[in-house]
Amino acid sequence: MIVETSNLNLYYGSFQALKNIDLSVKENLITGIIGPSGCGKSTLLRVFNRMNDLIRGIKITGGVLVDSEDIHSPVCDLILLRKKVGMVFQRPNAFPLSIFDNIAYGPRIWSITDKKTLRDIVERSLTAVDLFDVLKNRLKESALSLSAEKQQRLCIARLLAVEPEILLMDEPCSSLDPIATGKIEELMLELKRKYTIIIVTHNMQQAARIADEVGFMLLGELIEFNSAKKIFTNPSDKRTFDYISGRFG
Ligand code: ADP
């Protein structure tokens, strides 16, 4: 298991947003987290690279292991954790910099300054998201001039530039049209050969198309975790069945 939680609870002040979550994520699979709005999907995703740390009044109990390391241990290196576990957001968050500088941003933080090395990293990262051929003559242009889909690819390439292991994706297609969504989904299926992907989506069809394993959440609980096939054809829990058959949510 590359990510494991045991008896994980998370409180925003007195409100409990995650309740006793036991989740095991396998390497090189796409794990989908589904459930109605407000059930705690994004909160859970943000636990895995400690993005919730910045929120005041937050309290987390229980265990969270990434690569068998306790990420809440005082010796956990947060910068290394965020390098290992990158995050893609709902709206592409390309920086107002050139395409090249967006990709080189992370490596530069890691003190890589050699021009040739940076060029190689930019080429390799853009190639991995199928953008290098299209953009190789436009690397100095602003990343913000790209379409939303290309910006989202660029944001994924920016993560790949620092050689992560796990990609967290929080509704990564919610601002994209169906054609662009299909392209990002194809990209995810390619990326899972090298990376582990955990995707939050309220789009059940998307989870059915791309996820290997799926967790269904409701009111802060992980109700069921199973193969995507089982969740969408023969779920074990009646609440999962009611949700996937559109009775609520
Ligand atoms: P989802 O991603 O499933 O829509 P969230 O994880 O965003 O759900 O939210 C889960 C619950 O936690 C919701 O009730 C939401 O209002 C609450 N919540 C989320 N973020 C915060 C926060 N920063 N402070 C207080 N409550 C929050």
mmCIF file of C-alpha atoms and ligand atoms in Angstrom:
data_model
loop_
_atom_site.group_PDB
_atom_site.id
_atom_site.type_symbol
_atom_site.label_atom_id
_atom_site.label_comp_id
_atom_site.label_asym_id
_atom_site.label_seq_id
_atom_site.Cartn_x
_atom_site.Cartn_y
_atom_site.Cartn_z
ATOM 1 C CA MET A 1 0.000 0.000 0.000
ATOM 2 C CA ILE A 2 1.341 3.408 -0.892
ATOM 3 C CA VAL A 3 -1.184 5.364 1.203
ATOM 4 C CA GLU A 4 -2.903 3.996 4.280
ATOM 5 C CA THR A 5 -5.134 5.605 6.850
ATOM 6 C CA SER A 6 -6.313 3.967 10.038
ATOM 7 C CA ASN A 7 -9.067 5.301 12.219
ATOM 8 C CA LEU A 8 -8.557 8.762 10.721
ATOM 9 C CA ASN A 9 -10.689 11.553 12.168
ATOM 10 C CA LEU A 10 -10.543 15.217 11.196
ATOM 11 C CA TYR A 11 -12.269 18.108 12.963
ATOM 12 C CA TYR A 12 -12.758 21.682 11.771
ATOM 13 C CA GLY A 13 -13.209 23.189 15.248
ATOM 14 C CA SER A 14 -16.079 21.226 16.760
ATOM 15 C CA PHE A 15 -17.318 19.922 13.386
ATOM 16 C CA GLN A 16 -16.125 16.422 12.520
ATOM 17 C CA ALA A 17 -15.529 16.247 8.765
ATOM 18 C CA LEU A 18 -13.858 12.802 8.594
ATOM 19 C CA LYS A 19 -14.966 9.874 10.730
ATOM 20 C CA ASN A 20 -12.930 6.740 11.357
ATOM 21 C CA ILE A 21 -11.565 6.450 7.835
ATOM 22 C CA ASP A 22 -9.654 3.249 7.052
ATOM 23 C CA LEU A 23 -8.415 3.469 3.494
ATOM 24 C CA SER A 24 -5.679 1.605 1.624
ATOM 25 C CA VAL A 25 -4.490 2.916 -1.722
ATOM 26 C CA LYS A 26 -2.494 0.647 -4.008
ATOM 27 C CA GLU A 27 0.442 1.777 -6.089
ATOM 28 C CA ASN A 28 0.008 2.483 -9.817
ATOM 29 C CA LEU A 29 -3.765 2.417 -9.700
ATOM 30 C CA ILE A 30 -6.316 5.164 -10.068
ATOM 31 C CA THR A 31 -8.321 5.393 -6.864
ATOM 32 C CA GLY A 32 -11.530 7.403 -7.134
ATOM 33 C CA ILE A 33 -13.280 9.051 -4.201
ATOM 34 C CA ILE A 34 -16.961 9.737 -4.859
ATOM 35 C CA GLY A 35 -19.885 11.002 -2.821
ATOM 36 C CA PRO A 36 -22.282 13.939 -2.599
ATOM 37 C CA SER A 37 -21.052 17.480 -2.118
ATOM 38 C CA GLY A 38 -19.819 18.218 1.398
ATOM 39 C CA CYS A 39 -19.164 14.580 2.382
ATOM 40 C CA GLY A 40 -15.436 15.184 2.986
ATOM 41 C CA LYS A 41 -13.805 14.094 -0.290
ATOM 42 C CA SER A 42 -11.541 17.138 -0.682
ATOM 43 C CA THR A 43 -10.752 17.177 3.024
ATOM 44 C CA LEU A 44 -9.592 13.561 2.807
ATOM 45 C CA LEU A 45 -7.497 14.247 -0.297
ATOM 46 C CA ARG A 46 -5.830 17.223 1.377
ATOM 47 C CA VAL A 47 -4.811 15.041 4.328
ATOM 48 C CA PHE A 48 -2.406 13.074 2.122
ATOM 49 C CA ASN A 49 0.004 15.967 1.592
ATOM 50 C CA ARG A 50 -0.986 17.857 4.730
ATOM 51 C CA MET A 51 -2.622 20.707 2.836
ATOM 52 C CA ASN A 52 -5.128 21.058 5.683
ATOM 53 C CA ASP A 53 -2.341 22.091 8.051
ATOM 54 C CA LEU A 54 -2.850 25.742 7.194
ATOM 55 C CA ILE A 55 -6.484 25.771 8.322
ATOM 56 C CA ARG A 56 -6.965 27.197 11.812
ATOM 57 C CA GLY A 57 -8.690 25.073 14.427
ATOM 58 C CA ILE A 58 -8.078 21.800 12.626
ATOM 59 C CA LYS A 59 -7.469 18.590 14.557
ATOM 60 C CA ILE A 60 -6.511 15.239 13.104
ATOM 61 C CA THR A 61 -6.366 11.925 14.961
ATOM 62 C CA GLY A 62 -5.491 8.445 13.720
ATOM 63 C CA GLY A 63 -2.776 7.225 11.426
ATOM 64 C CA VAL A 64 -1.796 8.300 7.912
ATOM 65 C CA LEU A 65 1.063 6.485 6.233
ATOM 66 C CA VAL A 66 2.561 7.457 2.886
ATOM 67 C CA ASP A 67 5.165 4.958 1.707
ATOM 68 C CA SER A 68 4.923 3.469 5.211
ATOM 69 C CA GLU A 69 5.994 6.779 6.772
ATOM 70 C CA ASP A 70 3.799 8.470 9.394
ATOM 71 C CA ILE A 71 3.180 11.872 7.783
ATOM 72 C CA HIS A 72 2.188 13.484 11.080
ATOM 73 C CA SER A 73 5.364 12.433 12.840
ATOM 74 C CA PRO A 74 7.523 15.390 13.947
ATOM 75 C CA VAL A 75 10.371 14.027 11.833
ATOM 76 C CA CYS A 76 8.317 13.988 8.606
ATOM 77 C CA ASP A 77 9.845 16.472 6.141
ATOM 78 C CA LEU A 78 6.877 18.464 4.841
ATOM 79 C CA ILE A 79 8.709 19.795 1.804
ATOM 80 C CA LEU A 80 9.723 16.295 0.775
ATOM 81 C CA LEU A 81 6.186 15.040 1.407
ATOM 82 C CA ARG A 82 4.739 17.687 -0.917
ATOM 83 C CA LYS A 83 7.326 16.811 -3.560
ATOM 84 C CA LYS A 84 6.329 13.167 -3.308
ATOM 85 C CA VAL A 85 2.587 13.878 -3.181
ATOM 86 C CA GLY A 86 1.582 16.569 -5.689
ATOM 87 C CA MET A 87 -1.850 18.101 -6.105
ATOM 88 C CA VAL A 88 -3.919 19.179 -9.120
ATOM 89 C CA PHE A 89 -6.845 21.493 -8.402
ATOM 90 C CA GLN A 90 -10.284 22.089 -9.920
ATOM 91 C CA ARG A 91 -9.150 25.116 -11.845
ATOM 92 C CA PRO A 92 -5.730 25.041 -13.434
ATOM 93 C CA ASN A 93 -3.457 27.207 -11.304
ATOM 94 C CA ALA A 94 -0.749 28.013 -13.842
ATOM 95 C CA PHE A 95 1.560 30.719 -12.509
ATOM 96 C CA PRO A 96 1.694 34.076 -14.382
ATOM 97 C CA LEU A 97 5.071 33.072 -15.789
ATOM 98 C CA SER A 98 6.279 31.627 -19.057
ATOM 99 C CA ILE A 99 5.494 28.006 -19.925
ATOM 100 C CA PHE A 100 9.166 27.158 -19.340
ATOM 101 C CA ASP A 101 9.322 28.923 -15.962
ATOM 102 C CA ASN A 102 6.148 27.201 -14.772
ATOM 103 C CA ILE A 103 7.741 23.790 -15.280
ATOM 104 C CA ALA A 104 11.178 24.864 -14.044
ATOM 105 C CA TYR A 105 9.671 26.394 -10.884
ATOM 106 C CA GLY A 106 9.815 23.247 -8.720
ATOM 107 C CA PRO A 107 13.252 22.061 -9.867
ATOM 108 C CA ARG A 108 14.630 25.573 -9.191
ATOM 109 C CA ILE A 109 13.272 25.372 -5.633
ATOM 110 C CA TRP A 110 15.289 22.175 -5.405
ATOM 111 C CA SER A 111 18.351 24.212 -6.442
ATOM 112 C CA ILE A 112 18.609 22.920 -9.983
ATOM 113 C CA THR A 113 20.031 25.853 -11.931
ATOM 114 C CA ASP A 114 21.957 24.250 -14.778
ATOM 115 C CA LYS A 115 20.271 25.418 -17.998
ATOM 116 C CA LYS A 116 20.665 22.174 -19.896
ATOM 117 C CA THR A 117 19.315 20.126 -16.964
ATOM 118 C CA LEU A 118 16.325 22.469 -16.674
ATOM 119 C CA ARG A 119 15.687 22.283 -20.422
ATOM 120 C CA ASP A 120 15.753 18.483 -20.227
ATOM 121 C CA ILE A 121 13.328 18.466 -17.302
ATOM 122 C CA VAL A 122 10.961 20.841 -19.121
ATOM 123 C CA GLU A 123 11.082 18.691 -22.258
ATOM 124 C CA ARG A 124 10.567 15.446 -20.341
ATOM 125 C CA SER A 125 7.693 16.831 -18.247
ATOM 126 C CA LEU A 126 5.871 18.408 -21.182
ATOM 127 C CA THR A 127 6.368 15.241 -23.233
ATOM 128 C CA ALA A 128 4.755 13.187 -20.443
ATOM 129 C CA VAL A 129 1.573 15.239 -20.761
ATOM 130 C CA ASP A 130 1.740 15.269 -24.565
ATOM 131 C CA LEU A 131 2.411 18.991 -24.831
ATOM 132 C CA PHE A 132 6.035 19.223 -25.863
ATOM 133 C CA ASP A 133 5.545 19.006 -29.621
ATOM 134 C CA VAL A 134 2.765 21.599 -29.539
ATOM 135 C CA LEU A 135 4.576 24.034 -27.274
ATOM 136 C CA LYS A 136 8.275 23.569 -27.987
ATOM 137 C CA ASN A 137 8.466 26.815 -29.967
ATOM 138 C CA ARG A 138 6.330 28.758 -27.472
ATOM 139 C CA LEU A 139 8.137 28.061 -24.207
ATOM 140 C CA LYS A 140 8.715 31.751 -23.524
ATOM 141 C CA GLU A 141 5.039 32.639 -23.906
ATOM 142 C CA SER A 142 2.857 33.166 -20.850
ATOM 143 C CA ALA A 143 1.271 29.985 -19.556
ATOM 144 C CA LEU A 144 -1.919 31.978 -19.039
ATOM 145 C CA SER A 145 -2.326 32.283 -22.831
ATOM 146 C CA LEU A 146 -3.042 28.545 -23.071
ATOM 147 C CA SER A 147 -6.516 26.969 -23.172
ATOM 148 C CA ALA A 148 -7.922 25.643 -19.864
ATOM 149 C CA GLU A 149 -7.187 22.061 -20.901
ATOM 150 C CA LYS A 150 -3.578 22.846 -21.846
ATOM 151 C CA GLN A 151 -3.158 24.809 -18.606
ATOM 152 C CA GLN A 152 -4.375 21.797 -16.641
ATOM 153 C CA ARG A 153 -1.886 19.580 -18.541
ATOM 154 C CA LEU A 154 0.817 22.131 -17.809
ATOM 155 C CA CYS A 155 -0.035 22.019 -14.092
ATOM 156 C CA ILE A 156 0.313 18.234 -14.190
ATOM 157 C CA ALA A 157 3.650 18.605 -16.021
ATOM 158 C CA ARG A 158 4.765 21.066 -13.325
ATOM 159 C CA LEU A 159 4.186 18.362 -10.721
ATOM 160 C CA LEU A 160 5.977 15.705 -12.780
ATOM 161 C CA ALA A 161 9.039 17.978 -13.011
ATOM 162 C CA VAL A 162 9.858 17.285 -9.348
ATOM 163 C CA GLU A 163 9.398 13.517 -9.762
ATOM 164 C CA PRO A 164 6.474 12.800 -7.460
ATOM 165 C CA GLU A 165 5.064 9.359 -6.674
ATOM 166 C CA ILE A 166 1.454 10.245 -5.996
ATOM 167 C CA LEU A 167 -0.822 12.671 -7.844
ATOM 168 C CA LEU A 168 -3.834 13.980 -5.948
ATOM 169 C CA MET A 169 -6.502 15.342 -8.259
ATOM 170 C CA ASP A 170 -9.402 17.341 -6.873
ATOM 171 C CA GLU A 171 -12.118 17.445 -9.552
ATOM 172 C CA PRO A 172 -9.441 18.145 -12.183
ATOM 173 C CA CYS A 173 -11.935 18.286 -15.054
ATOM 174 C CA SER A 174 -14.675 20.342 -13.457
ATOM 175 C CA SER A 175 -13.775 23.460 -15.440
ATOM 176 C CA LEU A 176 -13.288 21.593 -18.740
ATOM 177 C CA ASP A 177 -15.652 20.738 -21.579
ATOM 178 C CA PRO A 178 -16.347 17.050 -22.408
ATOM 179 C CA ILE A 179 -13.672 16.823 -25.143
ATOM 180 C CA ALA A 180 -10.981 18.341 -22.931
ATOM 181 C CA THR A 181 -12.176 16.101 -20.074
ATOM 182 C CA GLY A 182 -11.731 13.028 -22.291
ATOM 183 C CA LYS A 183 -8.173 14.096 -23.100
ATOM 184 C CA ILE A 184 -7.256 14.582 -19.429
ATOM 185 C CA GLU A 185 -8.800 11.193 -18.611
ATOM 186 C CA GLU A 186 -6.681 9.551 -21.340
ATOM 187 C CA LEU A 187 -3.646 11.257 -19.852
ATOM 188 C CA MET A 188 -4.475 9.887 -16.386
ATOM 189 C CA LEU A 189 -4.680 6.362 -17.778
ATOM 190 C CA GLU A 190 -1.195 6.820 -19.252
ATOM 191 C CA LEU A 191 0.223 8.392 -16.094
ATOM 192 C CA LYS A 192 -0.889 5.568 -13.829
ATOM 193 C CA ARG A 193 1.800 3.364 -15.345
ATOM 194 C CA LYS A 194 4.347 5.468 -13.468
ATOM 195 C CA TYR A 195 2.355 7.204 -10.734
ATOM 196 C CA THR A 196 -0.375 6.505 -8.230
ATOM 197 C CA ILE A 197 -3.417 8.700 -8.773
ATOM 198 C CA ILE A 198 -6.107 9.549 -6.234
ATOM 199 C CA ILE A 199 -8.947 11.503 -7.792
ATOM 200 C CA VAL A 200 -11.913 13.159 -6.150
ATOM 201 C CA THR A 201 -14.859 13.465 -8.463
ATOM 202 C CA HIS A 202 -18.566 14.107 -8.132
ATOM 203 C CA ASN A 203 -18.857 12.706 -11.642
ATOM 204 C CA MET A 204 -19.680 9.031 -11.227
ATOM 205 C CA GLN A 205 -19.312 8.311 -14.923
ATOM 206 C CA GLN A 206 -15.794 9.661 -14.769
ATOM 207 C CA ALA A 207 -14.953 7.382 -11.831
ATOM 208 C CA ALA A 208 -16.477 4.430 -13.701
ATOM 209 C CA ARG A 209 -14.398 5.243 -16.813
ATOM 210 C CA ILE A 210 -11.003 5.650 -15.225
ATOM 211 C CA ALA A 211 -10.819 4.390 -11.622
ATOM 212 C CA ASP A 212 -9.598 0.928 -10.658
ATOM 213 C CA GLU A 213 -10.820 1.200 -7.096
ATOM 214 C CA VAL A 214 -13.458 3.511 -5.675
ATOM 215 C CA GLY A 215 -14.358 4.767 -2.231
ATOM 216 C CA PHE A 216 -17.858 6.063 -1.581
ATOM 217 C CA MET A 217 -18.142 8.694 1.151
ATOM 218 C CA LEU A 218 -21.163 10.026 2.963
ATOM 219 C CA LEU A 219 -21.262 12.595 5.796
ATOM 220 C CA GLY A 220 -17.569 12.149 6.591
ATOM 221 C CA GLU A 221 -17.595 8.336 6.554
ATOM 222 C CA LEU A 222 -16.053 5.984 4.037
ATOM 223 C CA ILE A 223 -19.097 3.830 3.468
ATOM 224 C CA GLU A 224 -17.610 1.387 0.992
ATOM 225 C CA PHE A 225 -14.279 0.826 -0.718
ATOM 226 C CA ASN A 226 -14.137 -1.672 -3.533
ATOM 227 C CA SER A 227 -13.130 -2.274 -7.132
ATOM 228 C CA ALA A 228 -14.823 0.196 -9.473
ATOM 229 C CA LYS A 229 -16.607 -2.710 -11.132
ATOM 230 C CA LYS A 230 -18.117 -3.890 -7.859
ATOM 231 C CA ILE A 231 -19.087 -0.381 -6.715
ATOM 232 C CA PHE A 232 -20.869 0.400 -9.965
ATOM 233 C CA THR A 233 -22.471 -2.977 -10.664
ATOM 234 C CA ASN A 234 -23.014 -4.729 -7.354
ATOM 235 C CA PRO A 235 -22.178 -2.543 -4.344
ATOM 236 C CA SER A 236 -22.195 -4.136 -0.896
ATOM 237 C CA ASP A 237 -23.833 -1.256 0.957
ATOM 238 C CA LYS A 238 -27.380 -0.092 0.280
ATOM 239 C CA ARG A 239 -26.296 3.558 0.655
ATOM 240 C CA THR A 240 -23.751 3.087 -2.148
ATOM 241 C CA PHE A 241 -26.447 1.526 -4.291
ATOM 242 C CA ASP A 242 -28.851 4.398 -3.584
ATOM 243 C CA TYR A 243 -26.171 6.945 -4.497
ATOM 244 C CA ILE A 244 -24.973 5.328 -7.701
ATOM 245 C CA SER A 245 -28.537 4.758 -8.836
ATOM 246 C CA GLY A 246 -29.237 8.458 -8.395
ATOM 247 C CA ARG A 247 -31.582 8.298 -5.398
ATOM 248 C CA PHE A 248 -29.763 11.186 -3.749
ATOM 249 C CA GLY A 249 -26.713 13.416 -4.193
HETATM 250 P P1 ADP B 1 -16.516 17.576 -0.540
HETATM 251 O O1 ADP B 1 -15.152 17.668 -1.127
HETATM 252 O O2 ADP B 1 -17.040 16.179 -0.458
HETATM 253 O O3 ADP B 1 -17.515 18.506 -1.195
HETATM 254 P P2 ADP B 1 -15.327 18.957 1.716
HETATM 255 O O4 ADP B 1 -14.191 18.108 2.134
HETATM 256 O O5 ADP B 1 -15.049 20.173 0.907
HETATM 257 O O6 ADP B 1 -16.427 18.044 0.999
HETATM 258 O O7 ADP B 1 -16.130 19.414 3.013
HETATM 259 C C1 ADP B 1 -16.562 18.486 4.009
HETATM 260 C C2 ADP B 1 -17.267 19.257 5.127
HETATM 261 O O8 ADP B 1 -16.322 20.057 5.816
HETATM 262 C C3 ADP B 1 -18.338 20.203 4.620
HETATM 263 O O9 ADP B 1 -19.385 20.202 5.564
HETATM 264 C C4 ADP B 1 -17.638 21.546 4.602
HETATM 265 O O10 ADP B 1 -18.562 22.602 4.813
HETATM 266 C C5 ADP B 1 -16.681 21.427 5.773
HETATM 267 N N1 ADP B 1 -15.442 22.204 5.548
HETATM 268 C C6 ADP B 1 -14.612 22.125 4.504
HETATM 269 N N2 ADP B 1 -13.575 22.970 4.641
HETATM 270 C C7 ADP B 1 -13.756 23.607 5.828
HETATM 271 C C8 ADP B 1 -13.046 24.611 6.566
HETATM 272 N N3 ADP B 1 -11.896 25.123 6.082
HETATM 273 N N4 ADP B 1 -13.550 25.022 7.731
HETATM 274 C C9 ADP B 1 -14.698 24.521 8.230
HETATM 275 N N5 ADP B 1 -15.435 23.568 7.590
HETATM 276 C C10 ADP B 1 -14.976 23.120 6.414
#
